[in-house]
Coordinates of C-alpha atoms in Angstrom, one line a residue:
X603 CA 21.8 1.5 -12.9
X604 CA 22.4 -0.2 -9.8
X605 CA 19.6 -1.8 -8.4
X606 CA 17.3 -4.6 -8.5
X607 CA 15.6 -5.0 -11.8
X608 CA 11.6 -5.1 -11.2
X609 CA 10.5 -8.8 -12.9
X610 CA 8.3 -8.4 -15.6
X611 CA 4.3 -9.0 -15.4
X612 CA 4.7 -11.9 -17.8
X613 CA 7.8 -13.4 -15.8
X614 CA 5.5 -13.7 -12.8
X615 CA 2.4 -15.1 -14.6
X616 CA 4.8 -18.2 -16.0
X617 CA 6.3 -18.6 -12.9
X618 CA 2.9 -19.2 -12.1
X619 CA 1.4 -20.9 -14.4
X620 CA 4.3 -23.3 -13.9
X621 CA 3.3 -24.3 -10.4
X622 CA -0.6 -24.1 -11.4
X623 CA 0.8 -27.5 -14.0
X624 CA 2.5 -29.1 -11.2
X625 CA -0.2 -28.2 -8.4
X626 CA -3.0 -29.5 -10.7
X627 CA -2.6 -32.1 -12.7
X628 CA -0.6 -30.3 -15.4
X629 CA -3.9 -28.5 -16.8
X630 CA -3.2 -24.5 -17.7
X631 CA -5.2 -22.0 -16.1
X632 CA -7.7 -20.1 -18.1
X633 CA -7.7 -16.8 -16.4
X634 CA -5.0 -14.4 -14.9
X635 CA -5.0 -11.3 -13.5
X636 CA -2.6 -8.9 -11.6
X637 CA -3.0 -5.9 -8.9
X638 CA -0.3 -3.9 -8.3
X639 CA 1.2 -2.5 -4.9
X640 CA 1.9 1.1 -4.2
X641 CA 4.3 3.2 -2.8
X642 CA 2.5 6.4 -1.3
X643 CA 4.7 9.2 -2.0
X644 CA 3.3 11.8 0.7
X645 CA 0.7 11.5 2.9
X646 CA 1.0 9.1 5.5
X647 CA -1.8 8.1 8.2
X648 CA -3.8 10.8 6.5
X649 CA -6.1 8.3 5.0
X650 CA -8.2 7.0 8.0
X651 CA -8.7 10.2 8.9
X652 CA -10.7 11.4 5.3
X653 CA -7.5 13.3 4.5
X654 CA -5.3 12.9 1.1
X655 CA -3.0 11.0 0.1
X656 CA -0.7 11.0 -2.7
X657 CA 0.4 7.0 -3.8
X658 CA 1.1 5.6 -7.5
X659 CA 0.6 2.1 -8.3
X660 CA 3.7 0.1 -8.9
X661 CA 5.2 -2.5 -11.6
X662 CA 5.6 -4.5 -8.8
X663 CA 2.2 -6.8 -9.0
X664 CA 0.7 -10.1 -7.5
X665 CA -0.7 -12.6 -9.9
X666 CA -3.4 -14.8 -9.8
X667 CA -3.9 -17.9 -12.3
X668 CA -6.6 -20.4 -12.2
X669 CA -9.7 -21.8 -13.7
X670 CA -13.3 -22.3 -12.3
X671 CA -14.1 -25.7 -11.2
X672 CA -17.6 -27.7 -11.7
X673 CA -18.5 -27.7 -8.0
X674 CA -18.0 -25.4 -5.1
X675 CA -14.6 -26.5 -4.1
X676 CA -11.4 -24.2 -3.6
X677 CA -7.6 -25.3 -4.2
X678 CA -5.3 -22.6 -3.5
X679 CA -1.1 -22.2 -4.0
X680 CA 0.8 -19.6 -2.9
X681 CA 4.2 -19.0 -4.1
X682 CA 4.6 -15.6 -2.7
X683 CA 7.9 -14.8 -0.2
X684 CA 7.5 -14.7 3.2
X685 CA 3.9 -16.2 3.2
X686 CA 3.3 -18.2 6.2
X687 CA 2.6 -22.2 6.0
X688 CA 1.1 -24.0 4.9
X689 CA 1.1 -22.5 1.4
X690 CA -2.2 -24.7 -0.1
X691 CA -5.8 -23.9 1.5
X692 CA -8.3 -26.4 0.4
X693 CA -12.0 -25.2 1.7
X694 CA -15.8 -25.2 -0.3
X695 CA -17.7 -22.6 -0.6
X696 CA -20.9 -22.1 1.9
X697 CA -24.0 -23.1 0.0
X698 CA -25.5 -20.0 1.2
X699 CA -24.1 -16.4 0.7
X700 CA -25.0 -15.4 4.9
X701 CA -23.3 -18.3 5.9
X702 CA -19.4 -17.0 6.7
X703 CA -15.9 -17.7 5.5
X704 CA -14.2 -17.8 8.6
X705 CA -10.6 -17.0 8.8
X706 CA -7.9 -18.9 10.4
X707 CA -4.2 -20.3 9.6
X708 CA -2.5 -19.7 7.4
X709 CA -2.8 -16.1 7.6
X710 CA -2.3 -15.1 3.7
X711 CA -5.5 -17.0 3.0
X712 CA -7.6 -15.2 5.1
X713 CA -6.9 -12.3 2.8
X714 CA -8.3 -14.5 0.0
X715 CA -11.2 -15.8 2.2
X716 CA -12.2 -12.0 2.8
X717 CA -12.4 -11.0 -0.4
X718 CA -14.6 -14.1 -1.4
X719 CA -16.9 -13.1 1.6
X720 CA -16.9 -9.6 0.3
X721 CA -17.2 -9.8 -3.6
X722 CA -20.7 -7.8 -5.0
X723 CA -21.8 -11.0 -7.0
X724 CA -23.2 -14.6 -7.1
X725 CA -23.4 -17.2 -6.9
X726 CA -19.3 -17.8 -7.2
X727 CA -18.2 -20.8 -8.4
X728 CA -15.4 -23.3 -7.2
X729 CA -11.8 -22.5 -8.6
X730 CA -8.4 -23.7 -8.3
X731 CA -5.6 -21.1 -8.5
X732 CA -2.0 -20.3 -7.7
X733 CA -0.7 -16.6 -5.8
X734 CA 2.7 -14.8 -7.4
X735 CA 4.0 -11.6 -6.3
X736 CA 6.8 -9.5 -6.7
X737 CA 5.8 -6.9 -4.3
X738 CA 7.9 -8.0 -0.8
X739 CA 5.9 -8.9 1.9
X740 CA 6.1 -6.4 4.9
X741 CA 8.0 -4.0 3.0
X742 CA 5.4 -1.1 3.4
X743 CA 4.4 -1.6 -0.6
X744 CA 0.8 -2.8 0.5
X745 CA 1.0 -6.2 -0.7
X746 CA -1.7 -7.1 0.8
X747 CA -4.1 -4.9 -0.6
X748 CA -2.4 -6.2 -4.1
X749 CA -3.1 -9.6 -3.1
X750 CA -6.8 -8.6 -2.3
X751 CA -7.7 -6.4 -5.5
X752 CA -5.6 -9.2 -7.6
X753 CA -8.3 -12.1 -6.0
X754 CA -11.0 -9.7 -6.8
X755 CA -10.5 -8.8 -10.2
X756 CA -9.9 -13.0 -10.8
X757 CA -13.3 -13.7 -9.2
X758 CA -14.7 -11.0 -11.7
X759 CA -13.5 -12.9 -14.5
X760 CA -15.2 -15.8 -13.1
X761 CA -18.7 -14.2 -11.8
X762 CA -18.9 -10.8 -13.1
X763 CA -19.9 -7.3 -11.0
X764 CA -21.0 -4.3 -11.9
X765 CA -17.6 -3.4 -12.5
X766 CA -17.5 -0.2 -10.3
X767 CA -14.1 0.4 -9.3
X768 CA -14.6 2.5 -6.3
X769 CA -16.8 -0.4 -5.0
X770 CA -14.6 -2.7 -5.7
X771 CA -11.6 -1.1 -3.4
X772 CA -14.4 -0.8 -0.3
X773 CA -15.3 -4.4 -0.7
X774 CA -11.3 -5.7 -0.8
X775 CA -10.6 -2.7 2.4
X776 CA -13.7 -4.2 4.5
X777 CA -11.7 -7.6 3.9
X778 CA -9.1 -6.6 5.2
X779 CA -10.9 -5.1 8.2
X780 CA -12.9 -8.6 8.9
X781 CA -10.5 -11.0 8.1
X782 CA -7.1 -9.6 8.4
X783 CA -8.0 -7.6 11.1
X784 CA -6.7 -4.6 10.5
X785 CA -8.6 -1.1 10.4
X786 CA -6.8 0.4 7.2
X787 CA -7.9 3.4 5.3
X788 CA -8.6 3.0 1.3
X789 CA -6.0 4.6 0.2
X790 CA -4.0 1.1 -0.7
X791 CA -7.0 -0.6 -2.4
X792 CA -8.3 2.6 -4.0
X793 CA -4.7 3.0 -5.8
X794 CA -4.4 -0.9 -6.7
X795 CA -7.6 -0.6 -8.5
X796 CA -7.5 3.0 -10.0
X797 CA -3.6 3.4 -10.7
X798 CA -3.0 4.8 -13.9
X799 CA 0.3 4.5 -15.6
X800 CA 2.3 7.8 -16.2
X801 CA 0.5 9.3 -13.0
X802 CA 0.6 9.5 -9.5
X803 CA -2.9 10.0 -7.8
X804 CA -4.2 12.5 -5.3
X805 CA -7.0 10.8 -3.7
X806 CA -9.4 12.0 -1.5
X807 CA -10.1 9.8 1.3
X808 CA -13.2 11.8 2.3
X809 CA -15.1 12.2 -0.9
X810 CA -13.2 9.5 -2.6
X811 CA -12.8 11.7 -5.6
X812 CA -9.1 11.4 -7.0
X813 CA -7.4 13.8 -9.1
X814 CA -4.4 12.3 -11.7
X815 CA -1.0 14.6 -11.1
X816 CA 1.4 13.3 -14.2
X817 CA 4.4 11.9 -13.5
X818 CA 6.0 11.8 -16.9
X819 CA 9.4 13.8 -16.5
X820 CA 11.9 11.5 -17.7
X821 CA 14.6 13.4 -16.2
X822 CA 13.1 12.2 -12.5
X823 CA 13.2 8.9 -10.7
X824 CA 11.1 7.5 -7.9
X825 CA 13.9 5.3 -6.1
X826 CA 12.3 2.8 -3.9
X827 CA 14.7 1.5 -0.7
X828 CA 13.8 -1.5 1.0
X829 CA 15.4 -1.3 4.3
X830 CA 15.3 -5.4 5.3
X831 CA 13.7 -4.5 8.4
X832 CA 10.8 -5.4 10.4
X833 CA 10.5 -4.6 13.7
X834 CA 8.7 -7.0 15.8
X835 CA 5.1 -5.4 17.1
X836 CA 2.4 -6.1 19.4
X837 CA 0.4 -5.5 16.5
X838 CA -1.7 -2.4 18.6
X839 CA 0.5 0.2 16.9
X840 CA -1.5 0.6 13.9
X841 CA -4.9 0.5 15.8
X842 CA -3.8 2.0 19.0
X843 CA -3.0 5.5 16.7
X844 CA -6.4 5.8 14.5
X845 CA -8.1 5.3 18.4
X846 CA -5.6 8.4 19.1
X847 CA -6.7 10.3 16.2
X848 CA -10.6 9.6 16.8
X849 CA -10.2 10.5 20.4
X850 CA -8.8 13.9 19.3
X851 CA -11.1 14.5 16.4
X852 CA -13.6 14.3 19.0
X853 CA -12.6 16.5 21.8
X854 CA -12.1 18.8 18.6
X855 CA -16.0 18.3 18.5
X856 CA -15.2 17.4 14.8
X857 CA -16.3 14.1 12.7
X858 CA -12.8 14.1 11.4
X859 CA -9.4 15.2 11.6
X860 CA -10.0 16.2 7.8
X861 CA -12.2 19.1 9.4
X862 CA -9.9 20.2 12.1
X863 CA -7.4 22.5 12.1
X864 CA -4.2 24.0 13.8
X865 CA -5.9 26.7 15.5
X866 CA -9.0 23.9 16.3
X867 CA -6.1 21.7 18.0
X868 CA -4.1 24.4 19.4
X869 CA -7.0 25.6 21.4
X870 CA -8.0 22.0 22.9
X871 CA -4.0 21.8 24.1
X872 CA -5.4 21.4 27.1
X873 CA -7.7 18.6 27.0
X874 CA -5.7 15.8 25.1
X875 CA -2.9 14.4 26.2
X876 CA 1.0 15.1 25.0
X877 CA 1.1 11.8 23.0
X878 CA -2.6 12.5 21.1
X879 CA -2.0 15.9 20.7
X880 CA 1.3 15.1 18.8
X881 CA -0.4 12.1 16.6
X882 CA -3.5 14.7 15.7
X883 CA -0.7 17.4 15.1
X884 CA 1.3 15.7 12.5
X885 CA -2.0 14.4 10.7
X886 CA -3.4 17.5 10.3
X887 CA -0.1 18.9 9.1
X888 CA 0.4 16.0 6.8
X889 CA -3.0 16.7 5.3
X890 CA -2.1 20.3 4.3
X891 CA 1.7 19.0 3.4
X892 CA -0.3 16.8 0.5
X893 CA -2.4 19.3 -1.2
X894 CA 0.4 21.5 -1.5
X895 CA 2.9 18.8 -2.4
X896 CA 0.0 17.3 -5.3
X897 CA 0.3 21.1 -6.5
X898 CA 3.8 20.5 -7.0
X899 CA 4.5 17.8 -8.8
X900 CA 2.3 19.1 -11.1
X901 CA 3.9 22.1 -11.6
X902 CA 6.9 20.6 -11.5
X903 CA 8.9 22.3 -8.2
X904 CA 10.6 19.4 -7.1
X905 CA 12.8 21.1 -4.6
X906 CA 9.3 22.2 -3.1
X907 CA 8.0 18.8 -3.3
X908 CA 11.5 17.3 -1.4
X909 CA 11.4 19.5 1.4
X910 CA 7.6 18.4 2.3
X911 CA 8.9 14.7 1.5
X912 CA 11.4 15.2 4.8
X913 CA 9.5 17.6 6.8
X914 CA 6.2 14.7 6.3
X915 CA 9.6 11.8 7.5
X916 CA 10.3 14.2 10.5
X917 CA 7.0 14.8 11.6
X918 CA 6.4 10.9 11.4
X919 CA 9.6 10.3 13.6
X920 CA 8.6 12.6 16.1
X921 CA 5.3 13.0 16.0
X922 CA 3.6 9.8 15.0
X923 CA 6.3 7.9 15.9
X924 CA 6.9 5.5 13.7
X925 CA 9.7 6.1 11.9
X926 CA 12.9 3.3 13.4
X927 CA 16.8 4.1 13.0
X928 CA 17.1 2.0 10.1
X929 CA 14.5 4.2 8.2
X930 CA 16.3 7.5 9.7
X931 CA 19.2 6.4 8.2
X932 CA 18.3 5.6 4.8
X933 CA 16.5 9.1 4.5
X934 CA 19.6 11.1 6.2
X935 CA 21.9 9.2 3.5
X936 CA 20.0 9.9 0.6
X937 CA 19.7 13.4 1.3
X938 CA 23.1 14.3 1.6
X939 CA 23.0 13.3 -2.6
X940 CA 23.6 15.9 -4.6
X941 CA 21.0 15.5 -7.3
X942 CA 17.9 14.1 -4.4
X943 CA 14.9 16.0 -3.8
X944 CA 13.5 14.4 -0.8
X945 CA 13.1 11.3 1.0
X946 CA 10.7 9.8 3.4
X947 CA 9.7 6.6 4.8
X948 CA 6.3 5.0 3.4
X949 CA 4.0 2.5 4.2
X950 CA 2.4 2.2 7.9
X951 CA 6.6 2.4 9.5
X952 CA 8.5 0.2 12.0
X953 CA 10.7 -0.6 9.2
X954 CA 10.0 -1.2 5.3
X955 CA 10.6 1.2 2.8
X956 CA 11.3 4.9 2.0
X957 CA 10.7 6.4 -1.0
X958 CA 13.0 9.4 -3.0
X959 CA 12.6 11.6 -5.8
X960 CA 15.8 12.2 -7.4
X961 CA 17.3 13.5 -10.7
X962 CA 17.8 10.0 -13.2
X963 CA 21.3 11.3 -13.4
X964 CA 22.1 10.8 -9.3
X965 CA 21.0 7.5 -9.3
X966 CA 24.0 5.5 -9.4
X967 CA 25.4 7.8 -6.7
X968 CA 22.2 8.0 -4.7
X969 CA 22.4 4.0 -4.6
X970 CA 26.1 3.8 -3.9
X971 CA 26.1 6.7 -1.0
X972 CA 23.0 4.6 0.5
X973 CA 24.7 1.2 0.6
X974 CA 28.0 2.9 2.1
X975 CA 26.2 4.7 4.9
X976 CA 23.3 2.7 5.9
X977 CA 24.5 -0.4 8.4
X978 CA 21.7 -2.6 7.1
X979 CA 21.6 -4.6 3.8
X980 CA 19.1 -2.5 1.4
X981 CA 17.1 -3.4 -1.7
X982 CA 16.5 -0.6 -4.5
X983 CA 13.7 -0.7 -6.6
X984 CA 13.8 2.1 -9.4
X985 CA 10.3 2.5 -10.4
X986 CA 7.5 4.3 -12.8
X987 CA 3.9 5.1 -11.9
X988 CA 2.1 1.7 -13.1
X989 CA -1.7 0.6 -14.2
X990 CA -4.1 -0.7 -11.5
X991 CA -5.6 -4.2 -11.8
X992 CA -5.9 -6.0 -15.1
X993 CA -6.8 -9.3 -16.4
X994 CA -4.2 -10.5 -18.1
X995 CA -4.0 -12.9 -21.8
X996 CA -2.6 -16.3 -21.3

């Protein structure tokens, strides 16, 4: 098939472990772990507003190697693409769990430094470590909630928790929110941690109950397209819509968009503007678009499930706006494929990814149409529903 082969679990771990030799005296790690990303396959900007979404975790993992160290002092290498400079962090831990781990440069370590601030148990010990992943940075695959649950689940094999899982994603989200700085919804932690192979999983961002939906048809393919784009933002987009959505959900006199509905939004017209009325339009929409879309997969009405793939794209083009013409275009190309359910963008937008279900046997024609029409240089992942974090045997 033509497309770029997903590197193995244990390719990534060597890879590695090989740097962890050369960054630290050539000693071999005692622990590794791996958290995967995600592509969400409906329900987009649903999850900060307690609606559901619909993601399955990916083979596409980050890895982290390492072993404790006898006082409380902290070596980190990344290797991962993209990340910024300088790619070792040196710090010590605070003596004292209230004192904070304040973030700074270089911005991939303020993931790890969350995380640590964040973790359920104590007292944590020093480490040294080294960062792999195969899941491309800025490509709308969350890999930074992979990097987050992958630091997690390594400072459980170091310090145990409790071991709740659902914990585990709130603690690695608030990280993100305090040191990253970005106000996400759980839906990319909850699915790193709680990804089941075979399955995709309908979570419910209100409740945070999720429901497996199999996704075992070996006659279907989840085609990944990495568009090679990222637009240049202010960085307000993200935050700047889930104000928009909370603004409406309140002159809706509602705690939530979750609780509000057409008729609820229709009838407040009046008192939001054009732009916030559109941005609570499609997430209400969207919201109803996943339960049915969850319904099915698992009854397996694919043709159903494709036309809410590209009605969800359109509303987040015109609606949410922010879809680009790079994205457009890759969803316009694949479904003109004979053989293609549905197509969307996925991930937070301004470039990245879409995602398409497609019959295994339009593939290779799905992928050759694509690269023909799309002026851009994509990257196709073909790719199964995966397992959530795991440690790993060296």
């Amino acid at each position: 098939m033509a497309s770029c082969p997903v590197p193995s679990v244990s390719s990534v771990v060597a890879g590695a472990r090989q740097v962890y030799r050369e960054s630290f005296g050539a000693s071999e790690p005692v622990v590794a772990v791996c958290a995967p990303g995600r592509v969400n396959l409906i329900g987009e900007h649903t999850d900060y507003n307690q609606g559901f979404v619909l993601p399955m975790a990916l083979p596409l993992v980050t890895v982290m190697v390492g072993s404790p160290t006898p006082d409380r002092s902290v070596s980190i290498v990344t290797v991962a693409e993209g990340a910024d400079e300088p790619r070792r962090v040196d710090f010590v831990l605070p003596n004292d769990s209230a004192t904070p781990i304040a973030p700074g440069m270089p911005k991939w370590a303020n993931y790890v430094k969350g995380v640590l601030q964040h973790y359920r148990a104590g007292p944590l010990p020093g480490f040294q470590a080294v960062l792999a992943s195969s899941v491309p940075l800025g490509g709308g695959l969350s890999s930074s909630a992979s990097l987050e649950v992958a630091v997690y689940t390594f400072l459980q094999q170091l310090c145990p928790d409790d071991g709740d899982a659902v914990s585990k994603a709130l603690a690695c989200q608030k990280a993100e929110h305090t040191h990253a700085g970005m106000p996400c919804g759980i839906m990319d932690q909850f699915i790193s941690v709680l990804g089941k192979d075979g399955h995709a999983l309908l979570i419910d961002c209100r409740s945070l109950e999720a429901t497996l939906v199999p996704l075992t048809d070996q006659g279907l393919v989840i085609l990944i397209t990495n568009s090679n784009v990222r637009h240049s933002l202010t960085g307000s987009e993200y935050p700047s819509r889930r104000r928009q959505c909370e603004e409406a959900a309140a002159t809706l006199g509602k705690s939530s968009l979750r609780e509000a509905t057409l008729e609820d939004l229709e009838g407040a017209q009046g008192q939001l503007d054009k732009e916030t009325y559109r941005r609570a339009r499609h997430v209400i929409e969207e919201i109803g678009r996943t339960e049915r879309a969850a319904a099915a997969l698992r009854e397996g009405r694919y043709h159903e499930f494709g036309e809410l793939m590209v009605d969800s794209h359109n509303s987040l083009r015109d609606h949410y706006e922010v879809s680009c013409p790079e994205l457009d275009e890759l969803v316009a190309a694949a479904t003109e494929v004979e053989g293609v359910y549905g197509s969307r963008m996925t991930g937070g937008g301004f470039g990245g990814c879409t995602v398409t279900l497609l019959e295994a046997a339009a593939v290779d024609r799905a992928v050759q149409h694509i690269k023909e029409r799309y002026s851009g240089t994509p990257t196709f992942y073909i790719t199964i529903p995966s397992d959530g974090a795991r440690a790993l045997s060296l």
